[in-house]
């Protein structure tokens, strides 16, 4: 093993969470090494951002670059092909409506922008470096990581603090066996990119479309995402239940293109949108069972950011938002803990509590959607103003406050779920 290098903080993974964390740490004057096992650009799902991520991008100094490169997203349209209902939620109708837009971003380009910004802020970004294990001292504190360099040489990096932003590699969680699946979220996504998908004009061009269609199970919908990009491409994915997949595989086999086409044929809205479109990828990709919690998000000298700390079904486009917000908050927690080591346990406990509260709100919403009750709220014709504002605020990602509307929304979501179990 080669001689170690050392840094204040080593960040494992160069996705949005790791990049934001590294940028913030570097801007606070700490030395940072970012280890990314791949080379950028590279494909990733999670292409629709939320308005409440904009303050994070502004605080690290990258918002202007993002504004210039990506299509603006002012709202979300929902289509119910089961009961023929539609509604649109405009972000300026949220309780904090001053953040009136977000962005739709091809993640290969967006993630590269964030990681290069981290480098510009002073982080030492290393591609094709793979972290293999956390190194702990005799007292059980993380003091660095073992790594494999691009040429295969084993090495180590010593650090005062370690950030696991390794995504679904789950470097710390897999070793500790602390991942658990989230009840009711055993979905499969079938997806690709297309050109020629019709879209709205003007201010509505960047809206995400969420299209519900029947799953074959009572109350539980399948759904499509339709996400437009600035260059004319569109990301389209079908998120289907395990029962739907099992039935269609029995009839159609395992070919993902055939399964995707079957989903399109069962949704009048998706079929209309994709009729003039051309698929840009040679095949339909698939990923399954993608929702999980991580029981332990932090420890002595380390913490997790982004998917390394858990992942939620993509219904409300929460992945990148939770990663970036968590990365910014993590950087501040780490900087404060390194300045005041005796306070580290308290600081990390507060950080983890804040992240879990936000994530659990989204989990409740997604579970209430698949259980059925939230669908009726989304499409209710007589939504009073407060309910519409609360739904819009949830869609905007405003889950890290202690606002009255948010406390009430959590209570209502819990009541919805309890009613389905009676």
Coordinates of C-alpha atoms in Angstrom, one line a residue:
X1 CA 0.0 0.0 0.0
X2 CA 1.4 3.4 -1.0
X3 CA 2.0 6.2 1.5
X4 CA -1.1 8.0 2.6
X5 CA -2.1 11.5 1.6
X6 CA -4.1 13.6 4.1
X7 CA -6.8 16.1 4.1
X8 CA -9.4 17.7 6.4
X9 CA -12.3 15.9 4.8
X10 CA -12.5 13.1 2.2
X11 CA -15.7 12.9 0.3
X12 CA -16.5 9.5 -1.3
X13 CA -18.6 10.2 -4.5
X14 CA -18.9 13.1 -6.8
X15 CA -22.7 13.2 -7.3
X16 CA -24.8 16.2 -6.3
X17 CA -24.6 15.5 -2.6
X18 CA -20.9 15.0 -2.6
X19 CA -20.2 17.9 -4.9
X20 CA -22.3 20.4 -2.9
X21 CA -20.7 19.2 0.4
X22 CA -17.2 19.5 -1.1
X23 CA -17.9 23.0 -2.5
X24 CA -19.3 24.2 0.8
X25 CA -16.5 22.8 2.8
X26 CA -13.8 24.3 0.5
X27 CA -15.5 27.7 0.6
X28 CA -15.4 27.4 4.4
X29 CA -11.6 27.0 4.2
X30 CA -11.2 23.3 4.7
X31 CA -9.1 21.0 2.5
X32 CA -11.2 18.5 0.7
X33 CA -10.5 15.4 -1.5
X34 CA -13.3 14.1 -3.6
X35 CA -13.0 10.4 -4.8
X36 CA -15.2 9.5 -7.8
X37 CA -15.0 5.9 -9.0
X38 CA -16.1 6.8 -12.6
X39 CA -15.3 9.5 -15.0
X40 CA -17.7 12.3 -15.8
X41 CA -20.0 12.9 -17.6
X42 CA -22.0 9.7 -16.8
X43 CA -25.7 9.0 -16.9
X44 CA -27.9 9.1 -13.7
X45 CA -31.6 9.2 -13.0
X46 CA -33.2 12.0 -11.0
X47 CA -33.4 14.7 -13.6
X48 CA -36.1 16.9 -12.2
X49 CA -35.0 19.4 -9.5
X50 CA -37.2 21.2 -6.9
X51 CA -37.4 24.9 -6.2
X52 CA -36.2 24.6 -2.6
X53 CA -32.8 23.4 -3.9
X54 CA -32.1 26.8 -5.4
X55 CA -30.9 28.4 -2.2
X56 CA -28.4 25.6 -1.9
X57 CA -27.1 26.2 -5.4
X58 CA -26.9 29.9 -4.7
X59 CA -25.1 29.5 -1.4
X60 CA -22.3 27.5 -3.1
X61 CA -22.1 30.0 -6.0
X62 CA -23.2 27.8 -8.9
X63 CA -26.8 29.0 -9.4
X64 CA -26.0 31.4 -12.3
X65 CA -24.3 28.6 -14.2
X66 CA -27.3 26.3 -13.8
X67 CA -29.7 29.0 -14.8
X68 CA -27.8 29.6 -18.1
X69 CA -27.6 25.9 -19.1
X70 CA -30.9 24.2 -18.2
X71 CA -34.6 24.5 -18.9
X72 CA -36.7 26.3 -16.2
X73 CA -39.5 24.3 -14.5
X74 CA -42.4 26.3 -13.1
X75 CA -44.7 23.6 -12.1
X76 CA -45.9 20.0 -12.3
X77 CA -48.9 18.5 -14.3
X78 CA -50.7 15.4 -13.1
X79 CA -52.8 13.3 -15.4
X80 CA -55.1 10.5 -14.1
X81 CA -55.8 8.1 -17.0
X82 CA -57.9 5.9 -14.7
X83 CA -60.6 8.4 -13.9
X84 CA -59.9 11.1 -16.6
X85 CA -58.7 13.8 -14.2
X86 CA -56.0 16.5 -14.6
X87 CA -54.5 19.2 -12.5
X88 CA -51.4 21.5 -12.5
X89 CA -49.5 22.9 -9.6
X90 CA -47.6 26.1 -10.1
X91 CA -44.7 26.6 -7.7
X92 CA -45.6 30.2 -7.2
X93 CA -48.7 29.0 -5.4
X94 CA -46.7 27.4 -2.5
X95 CA -46.6 28.8 1.0
X96 CA -43.2 30.2 0.1
X97 CA -44.0 31.0 -3.5
X98 CA -41.1 33.4 -4.0
X99 CA -39.1 30.3 -5.2
X100 CA -41.3 29.9 -8.3
X101 CA -39.2 27.6 -10.5
X102 CA -36.6 24.8 -10.5
X103 CA -34.8 23.1 -13.5
X104 CA -35.0 20.0 -15.6
X105 CA -31.4 18.7 -16.0
X106 CA -29.8 15.9 -17.9
X107 CA -27.8 14.5 -14.9
X108 CA -24.6 13.8 -16.8
X109 CA -24.3 17.5 -17.6
X110 CA -25.7 18.8 -14.3
X111 CA -23.5 16.5 -12.1
X112 CA -20.4 17.5 -14.1
X113 CA -21.2 21.2 -13.6
X114 CA -21.5 20.7 -9.8
X115 CA -18.3 18.6 -9.6
X116 CA -16.3 21.1 -11.7
X117 CA -17.6 23.8 -9.4
X118 CA -16.3 21.9 -6.4
X119 CA -12.9 21.8 -8.1
X120 CA -13.1 25.5 -8.8
X121 CA -13.8 26.1 -5.1
X122 CA -10.6 24.3 -4.2
X123 CA -11.6 20.7 -3.8
X124 CA -9.1 18.1 -5.0
X125 CA -11.3 16.0 -7.4
X126 CA -9.9 12.6 -8.3
X127 CA -11.7 10.5 -11.0
X128 CA -11.4 6.6 -11.1
X129 CA -10.4 6.5 -7.4
X130 CA -12.5 3.9 -5.6
X131 CA -12.9 3.9 -1.8
X132 CA -13.0 0.4 -0.4
X133 CA -13.1 0.7 3.3
X134 CA -13.4 3.1 6.2
X135 CA -10.3 3.3 8.4
X136 CA -10.9 3.6 12.1
X137 CA -8.5 4.2 15.0
X138 CA -8.5 2.2 18.2
X139 CA -11.2 4.4 19.7
X140 CA -13.5 3.6 16.7
X141 CA -13.2 7.0 15.1
X142 CA -13.0 7.2 11.3
X143 CA -9.6 8.6 10.3
X144 CA -9.6 8.0 6.6
X145 CA -10.3 5.5 3.8
X146 CA -8.6 2.7 2.0
X147 CA -8.7 3.4 -1.7
X148 CA -7.8 1.9 -5.1
X149 CA -6.0 4.3 -7.4
X150 CA -6.8 4.4 -11.1
X151 CA -3.9 2.1 -12.0
X152 CA -5.1 -0.5 -9.4
X153 CA -2.6 0.5 -6.7
X154 CA -4.0 0.2 -3.2
X155 CA -3.5 3.3 -1.1
X156 CA -5.1 5.2 1.8
X157 CA -6.1 8.8 2.5
X158 CA -6.1 10.1 6.0
X159 CA -8.7 12.6 7.0
X160 CA -10.1 14.4 10.0
X161 CA -13.6 13.5 8.7
X162 CA -15.2 11.2 6.1
X163 CA -18.3 11.8 4.0
X164 CA -19.9 8.8 2.4
X165 CA -21.6 10.1 -0.7
X166 CA -21.1 6.8 -2.5
X167 CA -24.7 6.5 -3.7
X168 CA -26.2 3.1 -3.9
X169 CA -22.8 1.6 -3.3
X170 CA -23.6 2.3 0.3
X171 CA -20.0 2.0 1.5
X172 CA -20.8 2.5 5.2
X173 CA -24.3 1.1 5.3
X174 CA -23.6 -2.2 3.5
X175 CA -20.7 -3.0 5.8
X176 CA -22.8 -2.4 8.8
X177 CA -25.9 -4.1 7.4
X178 CA -28.1 -1.1 8.2
X179 CA -30.3 -0.8 5.1
X180 CA -34.0 -1.7 5.2
X181 CA -36.6 -1.6 2.4
X182 CA -39.4 0.8 2.8
X183 CA -42.9 -0.8 3.1
X184 CA -45.1 -0.4 0.0
X185 CA -42.4 1.0 -2.3
X186 CA -41.3 -2.1 -4.2
X187 CA -41.7 -0.5 -7.6
X188 CA -39.8 -1.1 -10.9
X189 CA -38.8 1.8 -13.3
X190 CA -38.5 1.3 -17.1
X191 CA -37.0 4.3 -18.8
X192 CA -35.2 5.8 -21.8
X193 CA -34.8 9.2 -23.5
X194 CA -36.8 10.3 -26.6
X195 CA -36.9 13.1 -29.1
X196 CA -40.0 14.5 -30.7
X197 CA -42.2 14.3 -27.5
X198 CA -44.8 17.2 -27.7
X199 CA -44.5 19.8 -25.0
X200 CA -46.1 23.0 -23.9
X201 CA -44.8 26.3 -25.0
X202 CA -43.5 29.4 -23.2
X203 CA -43.5 29.3 -19.4
X204 CA -45.0 25.8 -19.3
X205 CA -42.4 24.1 -21.5
X206 CA -40.3 22.8 -18.6
X207 CA -43.2 21.3 -16.6
X208 CA -42.8 17.7 -15.5
X209 CA -45.8 15.5 -16.4
X210 CA -46.8 12.8 -14.0
X211 CA -49.3 10.4 -15.7
X212 CA -51.2 7.8 -13.6
X213 CA -52.5 4.6 -15.1
X214 CA -54.0 1.4 -13.7
X215 CA -51.7 -1.2 -12.0
X216 CA -54.3 -3.9 -11.7
X217 CA -54.4 -3.5 -7.9
X218 CA -57.2 -1.6 -6.1
X219 CA -56.3 2.1 -5.5
X220 CA -52.6 1.6 -6.3
X221 CA -51.6 3.5 -9.5
X222 CA -48.7 3.0 -11.8
X223 CA -47.3 6.2 -13.3
X224 CA -45.1 7.8 -15.9
X225 CA -42.6 10.6 -15.6
X226 CA -42.1 12.9 -18.7
X227 CA -39.2 15.3 -18.2
X228 CA -38.3 17.8 -21.0
X229 CA -34.7 18.9 -21.5
X230 CA -33.5 22.2 -23.1
X231 CA -31.9 20.4 -26.1
X232 CA -35.2 18.8 -27.2
X233 CA -34.7 15.4 -25.5
X234 CA -37.2 14.1 -23.1
X235 CA -36.7 11.6 -20.3
X236 CA -39.6 9.1 -20.0
X237 CA -40.0 6.4 -17.4
X238 CA -42.8 4.0 -16.4
X239 CA -42.9 3.2 -12.7
X240 CA -44.9 0.0 -12.2
X241 CA -45.9 -2.3 -9.3
X242 CA -44.3 -5.7 -8.6
X243 CA -47.7 -7.4 -9.4
X244 CA -47.9 -5.6 -12.8
X245 CA -44.3 -6.7 -13.6
X246 CA -45.0 -10.3 -12.6
X247 CA -48.1 -10.5 -14.8
X248 CA -46.6 -8.8 -17.8
X249 CA -43.4 -10.8 -17.7
X250 CA -45.5 -14.0 -17.7
X251 CA -47.3 -12.8 -20.8
X252 CA -44.5 -10.9 -22.6
X253 CA -41.2 -12.2 -21.3
X254 CA -38.4 -10.2 -19.8
X255 CA -37.7 -7.9 -22.7
X256 CA -37.7 -4.4 -21.2
X257 CA -38.8 -2.7 -24.5
X258 CA -41.8 -5.0 -24.7
X259 CA -42.7 -4.2 -21.1
X260 CA -42.3 -0.5 -21.6
X261 CA -44.5 -0.6 -24.7
X262 CA -47.1 -2.5 -22.8
X263 CA -47.1 0.3 -20.1
X264 CA -47.5 2.9 -22.9
X265 CA -50.4 1.1 -24.4
X266 CA -52.2 1.1 -21.1
X267 CA -52.0 4.9 -20.7
X268 CA -53.9 7.1 -23.1
X269 CA -51.9 10.2 -22.3
X270 CA -48.5 8.5 -22.5
X271 CA -49.5 6.8 -25.8
X272 CA -50.5 10.2 -27.2
X273 CA -47.3 11.9 -26.1
X274 CA -45.0 9.1 -27.4
X275 CA -46.8 8.5 -30.7
X276 CA -44.7 11.0 -32.7
X277 CA -41.5 10.4 -30.6
X278 CA -38.4 8.5 -31.5
X279 CA -36.5 6.6 -28.8
X280 CA -32.8 7.7 -28.6
X281 CA -31.5 4.7 -26.7
X282 CA -31.0 1.3 -28.2
X283 CA -33.0 -0.3 -25.4
X284 CA -35.2 0.5 -22.4
X285 CA -33.3 0.4 -19.1
X286 CA -34.8 -0.9 -15.8
X287 CA -34.1 -0.6 -12.1
X288 CA -36.1 -2.2 -9.3
X289 CA -36.7 -2.0 -5.6
X290 CA -35.0 1.3 -5.3
X291 CA -36.5 2.6 -2.0
X292 CA -34.6 2.0 1.2
X293 CA -33.8 3.5 4.6
X294 CA -30.4 3.6 6.2
X295 CA -30.7 3.2 10.0
X296 CA -27.4 4.8 10.8
X297 CA -26.5 8.0 8.9
X298 CA -23.6 9.2 11.0
X299 CA -21.0 8.0 13.4
X300 CA -17.7 9.0 15.1
X301 CA -15.9 11.0 12.4
X302 CA -18.2 10.2 9.5
X303 CA -21.6 10.8 8.0
X304 CA -23.6 9.9 4.9
X305 CA -24.9 12.2 2.1
X306 CA -27.5 11.5 -0.7
X307 CA -28.4 7.9 -1.6
X308 CA -25.8 6.6 0.7
X309 CA -28.1 7.6 3.5
X310 CA -31.3 6.3 1.9
X311 CA -33.4 6.6 -1.2
X312 CA -37.1 7.3 -1.8
X313 CA -39.3 6.4 -4.8
X314 CA -38.8 9.1 -7.5
X315 CA -42.5 10.2 -7.6
X316 CA -41.8 13.6 -6.1
X317 CA -38.3 14.1 -7.6
X318 CA -36.8 14.1 -4.2
X319 CA -33.4 12.4 -4.7
X320 CA -31.2 15.2 -5.9
X321 CA -33.0 17.7 -3.6
X322 CA -32.4 15.6 -0.5
X323 CA -28.8 15.0 -1.6
X324 CA -27.9 18.6 -2.2
X325 CA -29.7 19.9 0.9
X326 CA -28.2 17.2 3.0
X327 CA -24.7 17.9 1.5
X328 CA -24.9 21.6 2.3
X329 CA -26.2 21.0 5.8
X330 CA -23.6 18.2 6.3
X331 CA -20.7 20.5 5.3
X332 CA -21.8 23.1 7.9
X333 CA -22.2 20.4 10.5
X334 CA -18.7 19.0 9.7
X335 CA -17.0 22.4 9.7
X336 CA -18.7 23.2 13.1
X337 CA -17.7 19.9 14.6
X338 CA -14.1 20.2 13.5
X339 CA -14.0 23.7 15.1
X340 CA -15.6 22.3 18.3
X341 CA -14.7 18.5 18.6
X342 CA -16.4 18.1 22.0
X343 CA -19.7 19.1 20.4
X344 CA -19.5 16.7 17.4
X345 CA -22.0 14.1 18.8
X346 CA -24.6 16.8 19.4
X347 CA -24.0 18.5 16.1
X348 CA -24.3 15.3 14.1
X349 CA -27.4 14.3 16.0
X350 CA -29.1 17.5 15.1
X351 CA -28.0 17.3 11.5
X352 CA -29.3 13.7 11.2
X353 CA -32.6 14.6 12.9
X354 CA -33.2 17.4 10.4
X355 CA -32.5 15.2 7.4
X356 CA -34.6 12.4 8.6
X357 CA -37.6 14.7 9.3
X358 CA -37.5 16.0 5.8
X359 CA -37.0 12.5 4.2
X360 CA -39.8 10.9 6.3
X361 CA -42.2 13.6 5.2
X362 CA -41.6 12.5 1.6
X363 CA -41.9 8.9 2.5
X364 CA -45.3 9.5 4.1
X365 CA -46.4 11.3 0.9
X366 CA -45.2 8.6 -1.4
X367 CA -46.8 5.8 0.7
X368 CA -50.1 7.8 0.9
X369 CA -50.0 8.1 -2.9
X370 CA -49.5 4.4 -3.5
X371 CA -52.1 3.5 -0.8
X372 CA -54.6 5.7 -2.7
X373 CA -55.8 8.6 -0.5
X374 CA -53.3 11.2 -1.7
X375 CA -54.3 10.6 -5.3
X376 CA -57.8 11.9 -4.4
X377 CA -56.4 15.0 -2.7
X378 CA -54.2 15.7 -5.8
X379 CA -57.2 15.7 -8.1
X380 CA -59.9 17.0 -5.8
X381 CA -62.0 19.6 -7.7
X382 CA -62.9 21.5 -4.6
X383 CA -59.4 21.9 -3.1
X384 CA -59.5 24.9 -0.7
X385 CA -56.6 27.4 -1.0
X386 CA -54.7 26.1 2.0
X387 CA -54.7 22.5 0.8
X388 CA -53.5 23.5 -2.7
X389 CA -50.7 25.6 -1.1
X390 CA -49.7 22.7 1.1
X391 CA -49.6 20.2 -1.8
X392 CA -47.6 22.7 -3.9
X393 CA -45.2 23.3 -1.1
X394 CA -44.6 19.6 -0.8
X395 CA -44.0 19.3 -4.5
X396 CA -41.6 22.3 -4.2
X397 CA -39.5 20.4 -1.6
X398 CA -40.2 22.6 1.3
X399 CA -39.8 20.0 4.0
X400 CA -36.9 21.4 6.2
X401 CA -38.9 23.9 8.2
X402 CA -41.1 23.8 11.2
X403 CA -44.0 25.6 9.5
X404 CA -47.6 25.0 10.7
X405 CA -48.7 23.8 7.3
X406 CA -45.9 21.2 7.3
X407 CA -46.8 19.9 10.7
X408 CA -50.5 19.7 9.7
X409 CA -49.5 17.9 6.4
X410 CA -47.5 15.2 8.3
X411 CA -50.5 14.6 10.6
X412 CA -52.9 14.4 7.6
X413 CA -50.6 12.0 5.7
X414 CA -50.3 9.7 8.8
X415 CA -54.1 9.8 9.1
X416 CA -54.5 8.8 5.4
X417 CA -52.2 5.8 5.8
X418 CA -53.9 4.7 9.1
X419 CA -57.3 4.8 7.4
X420 CA -56.1 2.4 4.6
X421 CA -54.9 -0.1 7.2
X422 CA -58.2 -0.3 9.2

